[in-house]
mmCIF file of C-alpha atoms in Angstrom:
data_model
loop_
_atom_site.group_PDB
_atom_site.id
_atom_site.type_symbol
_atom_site.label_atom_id
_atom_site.label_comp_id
_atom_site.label_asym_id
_atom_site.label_seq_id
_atom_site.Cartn_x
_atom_site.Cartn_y
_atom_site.Cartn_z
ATOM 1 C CA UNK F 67 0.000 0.000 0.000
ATOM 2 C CA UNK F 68 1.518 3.089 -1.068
ATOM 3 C CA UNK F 69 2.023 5.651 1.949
ATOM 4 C CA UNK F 70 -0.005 8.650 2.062
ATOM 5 C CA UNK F 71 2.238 12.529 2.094
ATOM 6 C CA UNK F 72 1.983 14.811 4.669
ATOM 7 C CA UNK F 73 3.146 18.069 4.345
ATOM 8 C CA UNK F 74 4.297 19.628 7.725
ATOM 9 C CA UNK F 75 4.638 23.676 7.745
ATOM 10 C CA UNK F 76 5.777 25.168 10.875
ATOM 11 C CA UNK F 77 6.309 28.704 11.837
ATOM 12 C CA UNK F 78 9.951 29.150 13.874
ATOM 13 C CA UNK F 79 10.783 32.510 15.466
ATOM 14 C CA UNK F 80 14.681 33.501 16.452
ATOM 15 C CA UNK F 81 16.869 31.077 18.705
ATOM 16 C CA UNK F 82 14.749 30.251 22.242
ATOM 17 C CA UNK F 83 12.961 27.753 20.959
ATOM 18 C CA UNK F 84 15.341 25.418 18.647
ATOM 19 C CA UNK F 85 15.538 22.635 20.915
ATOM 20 C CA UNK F 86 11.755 22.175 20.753
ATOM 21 C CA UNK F 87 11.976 22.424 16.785
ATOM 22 C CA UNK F 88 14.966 20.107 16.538
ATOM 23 C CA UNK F 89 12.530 17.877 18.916
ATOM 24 C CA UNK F 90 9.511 18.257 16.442
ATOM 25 C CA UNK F 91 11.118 17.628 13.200
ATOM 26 C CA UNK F 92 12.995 14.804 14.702
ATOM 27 C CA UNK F 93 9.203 13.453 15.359
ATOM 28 C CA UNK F 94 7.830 13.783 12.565
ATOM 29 C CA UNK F 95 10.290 12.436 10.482
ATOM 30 C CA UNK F 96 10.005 9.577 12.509
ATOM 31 C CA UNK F 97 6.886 8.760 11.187
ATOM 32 C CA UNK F 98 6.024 5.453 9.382
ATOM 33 C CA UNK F 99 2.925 5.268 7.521
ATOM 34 C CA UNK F 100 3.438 9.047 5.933
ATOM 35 C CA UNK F 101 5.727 10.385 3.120
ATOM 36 C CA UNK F 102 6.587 13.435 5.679
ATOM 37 C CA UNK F 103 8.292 16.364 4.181
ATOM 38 C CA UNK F 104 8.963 19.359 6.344
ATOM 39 C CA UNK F 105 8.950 23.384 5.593
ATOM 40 C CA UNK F 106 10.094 25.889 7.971
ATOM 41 C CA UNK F 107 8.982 29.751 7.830
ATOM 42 C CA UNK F 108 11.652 31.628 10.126
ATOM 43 C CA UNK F 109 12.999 34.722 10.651
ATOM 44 C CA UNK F 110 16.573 34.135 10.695
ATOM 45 C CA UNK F 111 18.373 30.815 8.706
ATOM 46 C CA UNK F 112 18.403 27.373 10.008
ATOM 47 C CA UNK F 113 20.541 23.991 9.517
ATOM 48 C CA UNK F 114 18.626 21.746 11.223
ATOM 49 C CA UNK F 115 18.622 17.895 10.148
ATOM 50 C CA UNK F 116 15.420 16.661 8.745
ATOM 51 C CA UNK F 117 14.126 20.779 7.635
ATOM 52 C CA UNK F 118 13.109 20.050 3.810
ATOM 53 C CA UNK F 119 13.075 23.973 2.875
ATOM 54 C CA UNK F 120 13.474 26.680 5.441
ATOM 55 C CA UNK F 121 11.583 30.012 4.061
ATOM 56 C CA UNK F 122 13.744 33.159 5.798
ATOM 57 C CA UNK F 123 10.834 35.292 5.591
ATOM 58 C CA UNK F 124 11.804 39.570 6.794
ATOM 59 C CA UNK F 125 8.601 41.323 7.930
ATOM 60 C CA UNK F 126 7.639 44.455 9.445
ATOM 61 C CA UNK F 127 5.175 43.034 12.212
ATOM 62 C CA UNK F 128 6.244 39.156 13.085
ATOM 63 C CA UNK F 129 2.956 38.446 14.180
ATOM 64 C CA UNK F 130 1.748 37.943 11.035
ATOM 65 C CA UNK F 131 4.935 35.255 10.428
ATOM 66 C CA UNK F 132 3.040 32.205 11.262
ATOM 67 C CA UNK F 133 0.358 33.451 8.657
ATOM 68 C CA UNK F 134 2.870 33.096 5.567
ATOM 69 C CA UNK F 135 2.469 28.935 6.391
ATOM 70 C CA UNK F 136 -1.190 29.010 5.151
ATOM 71 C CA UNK F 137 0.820 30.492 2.264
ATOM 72 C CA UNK F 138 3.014 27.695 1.489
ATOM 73 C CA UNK F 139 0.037 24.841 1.819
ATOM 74 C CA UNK F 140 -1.880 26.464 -0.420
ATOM 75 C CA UNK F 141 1.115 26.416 -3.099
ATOM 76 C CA UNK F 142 1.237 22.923 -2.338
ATOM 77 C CA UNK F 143 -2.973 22.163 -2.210
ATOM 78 C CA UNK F 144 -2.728 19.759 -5.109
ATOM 79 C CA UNK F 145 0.654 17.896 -4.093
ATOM 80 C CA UNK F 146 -0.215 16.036 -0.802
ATOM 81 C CA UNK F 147 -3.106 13.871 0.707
ATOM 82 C CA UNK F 148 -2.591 15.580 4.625
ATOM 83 C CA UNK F 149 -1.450 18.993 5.790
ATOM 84 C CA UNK F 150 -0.004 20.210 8.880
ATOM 85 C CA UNK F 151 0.390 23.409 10.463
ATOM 86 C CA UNK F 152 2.338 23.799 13.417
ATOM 87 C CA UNK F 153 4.250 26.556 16.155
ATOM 88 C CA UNK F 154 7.491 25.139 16.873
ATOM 89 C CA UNK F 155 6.833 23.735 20.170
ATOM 90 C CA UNK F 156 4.064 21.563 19.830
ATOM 91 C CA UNK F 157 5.423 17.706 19.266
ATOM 92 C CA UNK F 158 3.260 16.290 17.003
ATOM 93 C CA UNK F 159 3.038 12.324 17.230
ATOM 94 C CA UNK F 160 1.867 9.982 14.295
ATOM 95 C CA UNK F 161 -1.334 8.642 15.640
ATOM 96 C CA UNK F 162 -2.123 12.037 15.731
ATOM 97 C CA UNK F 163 -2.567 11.839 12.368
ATOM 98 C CA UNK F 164 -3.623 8.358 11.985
ATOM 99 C CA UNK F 165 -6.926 9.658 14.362
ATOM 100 C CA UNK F 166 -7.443 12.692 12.398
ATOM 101 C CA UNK F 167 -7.551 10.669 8.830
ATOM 102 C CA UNK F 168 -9.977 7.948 11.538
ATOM 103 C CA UNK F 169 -12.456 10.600 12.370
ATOM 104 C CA UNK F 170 -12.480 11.913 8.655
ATOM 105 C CA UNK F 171 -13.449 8.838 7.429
ATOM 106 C CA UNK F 172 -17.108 8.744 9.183
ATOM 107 C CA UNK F 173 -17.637 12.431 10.669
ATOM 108 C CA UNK F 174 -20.243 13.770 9.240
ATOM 109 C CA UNK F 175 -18.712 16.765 6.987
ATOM 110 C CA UNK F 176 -20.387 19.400 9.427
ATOM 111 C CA UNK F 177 -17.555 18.365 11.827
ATOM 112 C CA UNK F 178 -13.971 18.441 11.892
ATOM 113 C CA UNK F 179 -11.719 16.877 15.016
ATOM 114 C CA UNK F 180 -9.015 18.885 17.104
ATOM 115 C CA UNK F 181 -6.519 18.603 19.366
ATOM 116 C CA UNK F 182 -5.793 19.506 23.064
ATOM 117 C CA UNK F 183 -2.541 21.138 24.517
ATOM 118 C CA UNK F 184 -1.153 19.688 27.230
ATOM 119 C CA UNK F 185 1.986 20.631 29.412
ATOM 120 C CA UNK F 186 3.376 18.441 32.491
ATOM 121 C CA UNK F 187 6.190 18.650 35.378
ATOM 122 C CA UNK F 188 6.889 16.406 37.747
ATOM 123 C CA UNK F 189 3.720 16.736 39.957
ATOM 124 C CA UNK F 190 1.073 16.187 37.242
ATOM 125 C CA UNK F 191 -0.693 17.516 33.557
ATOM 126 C CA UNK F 192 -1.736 20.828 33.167
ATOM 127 C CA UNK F 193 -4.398 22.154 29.964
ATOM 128 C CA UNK F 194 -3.396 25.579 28.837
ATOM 129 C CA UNK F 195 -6.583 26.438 27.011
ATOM 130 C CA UNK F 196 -8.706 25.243 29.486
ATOM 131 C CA UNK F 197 -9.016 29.005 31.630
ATOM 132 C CA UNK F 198 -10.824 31.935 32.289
ATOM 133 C CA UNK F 199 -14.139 31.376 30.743
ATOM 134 C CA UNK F 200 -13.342 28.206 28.278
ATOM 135 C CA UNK F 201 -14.720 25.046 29.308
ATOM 136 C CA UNK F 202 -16.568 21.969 27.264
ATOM 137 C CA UNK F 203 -19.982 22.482 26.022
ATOM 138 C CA UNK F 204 -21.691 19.689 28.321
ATOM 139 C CA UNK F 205 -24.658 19.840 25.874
ATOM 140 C CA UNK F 206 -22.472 19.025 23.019
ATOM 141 C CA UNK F 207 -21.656 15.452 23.103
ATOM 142 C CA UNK F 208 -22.767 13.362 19.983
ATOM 143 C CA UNK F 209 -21.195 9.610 19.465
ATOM 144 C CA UNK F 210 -20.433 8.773 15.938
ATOM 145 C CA UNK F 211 -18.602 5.277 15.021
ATOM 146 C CA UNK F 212 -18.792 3.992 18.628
ATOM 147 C CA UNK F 213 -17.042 7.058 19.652
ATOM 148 C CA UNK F 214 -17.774 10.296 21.482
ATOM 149 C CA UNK F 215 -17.395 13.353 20.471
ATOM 150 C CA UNK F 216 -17.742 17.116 22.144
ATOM 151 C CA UNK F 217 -17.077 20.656 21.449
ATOM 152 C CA UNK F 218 -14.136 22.653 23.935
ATOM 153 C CA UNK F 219 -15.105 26.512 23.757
ATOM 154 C CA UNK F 220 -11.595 27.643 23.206
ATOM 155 C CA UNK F 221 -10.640 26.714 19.578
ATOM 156 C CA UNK F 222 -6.916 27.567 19.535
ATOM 157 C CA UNK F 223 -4.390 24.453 19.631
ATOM 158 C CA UNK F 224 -1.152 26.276 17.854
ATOM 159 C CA UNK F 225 -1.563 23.422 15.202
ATOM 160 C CA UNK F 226 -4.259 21.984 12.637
ATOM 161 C CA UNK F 227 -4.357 18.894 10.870
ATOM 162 C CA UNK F 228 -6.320 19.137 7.366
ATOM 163 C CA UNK F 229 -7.124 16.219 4.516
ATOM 164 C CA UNK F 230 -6.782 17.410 0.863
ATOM 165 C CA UNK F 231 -10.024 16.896 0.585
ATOM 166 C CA UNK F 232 -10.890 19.460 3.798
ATOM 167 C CA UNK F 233 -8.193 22.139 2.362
ATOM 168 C CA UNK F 234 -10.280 22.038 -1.052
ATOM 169 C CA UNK F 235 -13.180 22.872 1.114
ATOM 170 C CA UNK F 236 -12.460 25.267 3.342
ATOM 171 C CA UNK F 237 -10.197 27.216 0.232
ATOM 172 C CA UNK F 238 -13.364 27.168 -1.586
ATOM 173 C CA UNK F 239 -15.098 29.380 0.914
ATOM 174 C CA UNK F 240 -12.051 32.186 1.652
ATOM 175 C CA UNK F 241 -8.794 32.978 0.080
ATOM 176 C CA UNK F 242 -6.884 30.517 2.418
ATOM 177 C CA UNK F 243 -3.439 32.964 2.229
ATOM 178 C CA UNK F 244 -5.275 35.096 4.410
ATOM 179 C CA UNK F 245 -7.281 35.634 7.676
ATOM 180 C CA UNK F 246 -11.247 34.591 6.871
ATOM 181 C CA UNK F 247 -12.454 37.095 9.501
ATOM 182 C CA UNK F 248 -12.862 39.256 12.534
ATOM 183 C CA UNK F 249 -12.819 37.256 16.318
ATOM 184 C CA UNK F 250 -11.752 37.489 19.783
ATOM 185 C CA UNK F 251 -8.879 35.722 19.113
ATOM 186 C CA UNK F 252 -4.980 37.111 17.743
ATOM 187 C CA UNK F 253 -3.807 37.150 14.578
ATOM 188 C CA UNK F 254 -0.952 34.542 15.548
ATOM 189 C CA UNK F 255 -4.004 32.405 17.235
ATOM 190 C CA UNK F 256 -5.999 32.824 13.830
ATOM 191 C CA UNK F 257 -3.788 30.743 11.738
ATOM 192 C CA UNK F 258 -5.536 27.700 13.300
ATOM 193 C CA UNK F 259 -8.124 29.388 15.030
ATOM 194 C CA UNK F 260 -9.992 30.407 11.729
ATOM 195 C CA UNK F 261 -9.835 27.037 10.252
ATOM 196 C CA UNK F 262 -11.951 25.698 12.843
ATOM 197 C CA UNK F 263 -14.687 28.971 13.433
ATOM 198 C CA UNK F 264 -15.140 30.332 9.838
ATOM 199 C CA UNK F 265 -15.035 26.632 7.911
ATOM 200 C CA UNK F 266 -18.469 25.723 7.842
ATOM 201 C CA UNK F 267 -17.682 22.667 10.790
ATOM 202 C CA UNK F 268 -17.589 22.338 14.520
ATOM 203 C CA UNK F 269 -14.507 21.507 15.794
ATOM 204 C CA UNK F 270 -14.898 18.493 18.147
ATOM 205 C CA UNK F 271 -12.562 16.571 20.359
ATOM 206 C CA UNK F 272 -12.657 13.041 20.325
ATOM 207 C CA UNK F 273 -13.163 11.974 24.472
ATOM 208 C CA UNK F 274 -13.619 8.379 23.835
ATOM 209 C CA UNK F 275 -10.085 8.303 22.677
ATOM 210 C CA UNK F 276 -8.912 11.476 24.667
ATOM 211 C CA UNK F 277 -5.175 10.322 25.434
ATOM 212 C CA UNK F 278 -4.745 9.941 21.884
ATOM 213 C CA UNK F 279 -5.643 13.710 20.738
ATOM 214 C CA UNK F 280 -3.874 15.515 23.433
ATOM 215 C CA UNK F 281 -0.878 17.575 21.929
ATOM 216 C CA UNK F 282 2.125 18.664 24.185
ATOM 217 C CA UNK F 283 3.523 22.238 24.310
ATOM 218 C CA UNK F 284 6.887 21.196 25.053
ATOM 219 C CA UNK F 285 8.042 24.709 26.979
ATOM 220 C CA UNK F 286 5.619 23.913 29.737
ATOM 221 C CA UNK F 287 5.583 27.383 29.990
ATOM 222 C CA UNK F 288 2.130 28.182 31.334
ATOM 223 C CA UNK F 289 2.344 26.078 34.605
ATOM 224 C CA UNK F 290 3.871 28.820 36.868
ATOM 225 C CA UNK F 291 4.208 31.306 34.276
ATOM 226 C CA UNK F 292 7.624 32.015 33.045
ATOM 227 C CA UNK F 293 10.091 34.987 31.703
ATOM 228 C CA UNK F 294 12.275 34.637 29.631
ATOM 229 C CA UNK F 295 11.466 34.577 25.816
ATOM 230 C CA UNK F 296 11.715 37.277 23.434
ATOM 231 C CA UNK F 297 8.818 38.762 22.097
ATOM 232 C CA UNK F 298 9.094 39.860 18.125
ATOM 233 C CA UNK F 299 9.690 43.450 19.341
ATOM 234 C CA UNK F 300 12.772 42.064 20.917
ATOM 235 C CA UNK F 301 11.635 42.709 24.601
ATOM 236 C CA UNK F 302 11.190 39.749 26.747
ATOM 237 C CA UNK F 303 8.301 38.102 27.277
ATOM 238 C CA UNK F 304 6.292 36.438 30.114
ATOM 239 C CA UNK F 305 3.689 33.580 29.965
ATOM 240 C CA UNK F 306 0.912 33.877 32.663
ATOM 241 C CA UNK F 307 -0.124 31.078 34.573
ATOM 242 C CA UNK F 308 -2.673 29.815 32.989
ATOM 243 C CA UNK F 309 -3.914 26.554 33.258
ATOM 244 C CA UNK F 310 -6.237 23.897 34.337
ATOM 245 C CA UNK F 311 -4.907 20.632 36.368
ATOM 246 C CA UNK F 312 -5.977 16.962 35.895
ATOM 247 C CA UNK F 313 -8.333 17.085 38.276
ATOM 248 C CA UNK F 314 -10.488 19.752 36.466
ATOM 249 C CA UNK F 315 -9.876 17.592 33.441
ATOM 250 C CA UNK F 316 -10.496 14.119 34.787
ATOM 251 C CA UNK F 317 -14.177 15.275 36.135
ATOM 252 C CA UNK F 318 -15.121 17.469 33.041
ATOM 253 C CA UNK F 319 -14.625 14.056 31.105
ATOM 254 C CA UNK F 320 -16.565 11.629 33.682
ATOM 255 C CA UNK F 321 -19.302 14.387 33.099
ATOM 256 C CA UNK F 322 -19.269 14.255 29.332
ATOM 257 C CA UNK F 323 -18.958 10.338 29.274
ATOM 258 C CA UNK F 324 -20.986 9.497 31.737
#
């Protein structure tokens, strides 16, 4: 059986973070049911094994850097069966992938399955998104294919997953280069953010498999809150705490199972 390609486009930003990038390619490349090739939109050059084409990409406002990735999938619409997007700290895992293409196959096309960011210490797990006022939709839960599904209020996860067959969809409905319209959310959150609230879909998580569609954000940053990386201003930067433990998690789920 001939192996399906992936394209992987990730978005890298100066020096603090190459050990997490070096971690992610080296992950993805690692991969054995896809045909993975890897482009890199950065800021400054990089030689780092298993990059297919780095794109050093000079703009005014580098918020709008992990934008220019939509850019090079859409070049490349035609040329691969699965598309990636991804910041370049989130370690993407194959079955990942091999759930996404699962789900595709008897979703209805009204719905479209995401991911959850994770970070962990010694102590325990911790759920970024999952603060202020985000939370599951209790009244969402539907059960396709033996499996159930539910919607998570806060649609950013730093990464999507798309099929050719999704890309064609959603590009058919807005100029996929660009942002597909106003929300709460930032323009560096929008890159994923609008796939999943302008595309005609709800975004659903798959909780009968949860384990499986969790996605770690390697810099565990959001735990305590950290200093420490540069912001594309060149001041430095600090992550909040923000965070929900497994706890939180681990009852929300026995609610929406049970």
């Amino acid at each position: 059986m001939e192996m399906k390609s992936l394209l992987a486009v990730l978005v890298n930003y100066g020096e603090d973070q190459l050990q997490y990038l070096k971690q992610v390619v080296n992950e993805l490349k690692s991969f054995q049911k896809y045909d993975v090739s890897i482009v890199v939109n950065s800021n400054i050059p990089l030689d780092i094994e298993g990059i297919d084409l780095v794109n050093v990409i000079q703009l005014d406002d580098y918020q709008l850097l992990p934008i220019t990735c939509r850019q090079v999938i859409w070049d490349h619409k035609d040329d691969f069966d699965i598309f990636l997007f991804g910041e370049n700290d989130h370690l993407f895992k194959e079955h990942h992938v091999d759930k996404h293409l699962e789900y595709a196959s008897f979703l209805p096309k009204d719905r479209i399955t995401g991911l959850i960011q994770y970070e962990a210490n010694e102590v325990d797990r911790y759920y970024p998104a999952y603060h202020a006022h985000y939370d599951w939709d209790y009244s969402s839960v539907e059960e396709y294919g033996s499996k159930k599904f539910a919607h998570f209020t806060n649609l950013h996860q730093a990464t999507f997953i798309l099929t050719k067959e999704q890309l064609h969809d959603i590009g058919a409905k807005f100029d996929f280069t660009q942002f597909f319209g106003p929300s709460r959310y930032s323009e560096k959150c929008k890159v994923n953010t609008d796939i999943y609230q302008f595309g005609d879909w709800k975004k659903v998580i798959c909780i009968s498999d949860f384990e499986d569609n969790l996605i770690h954000h390697l810099p565990n940053a959001y735990i305590e809150g950290s200093y420490g990386y540069h912001n594309p201003d060149g001041t430095i930067g600090y992550r909040a705490k923000q965070r929900s433990e497994e706890e939180r998690m681990k009852n929300a789920l026995n609610k929406l199972l049970c």
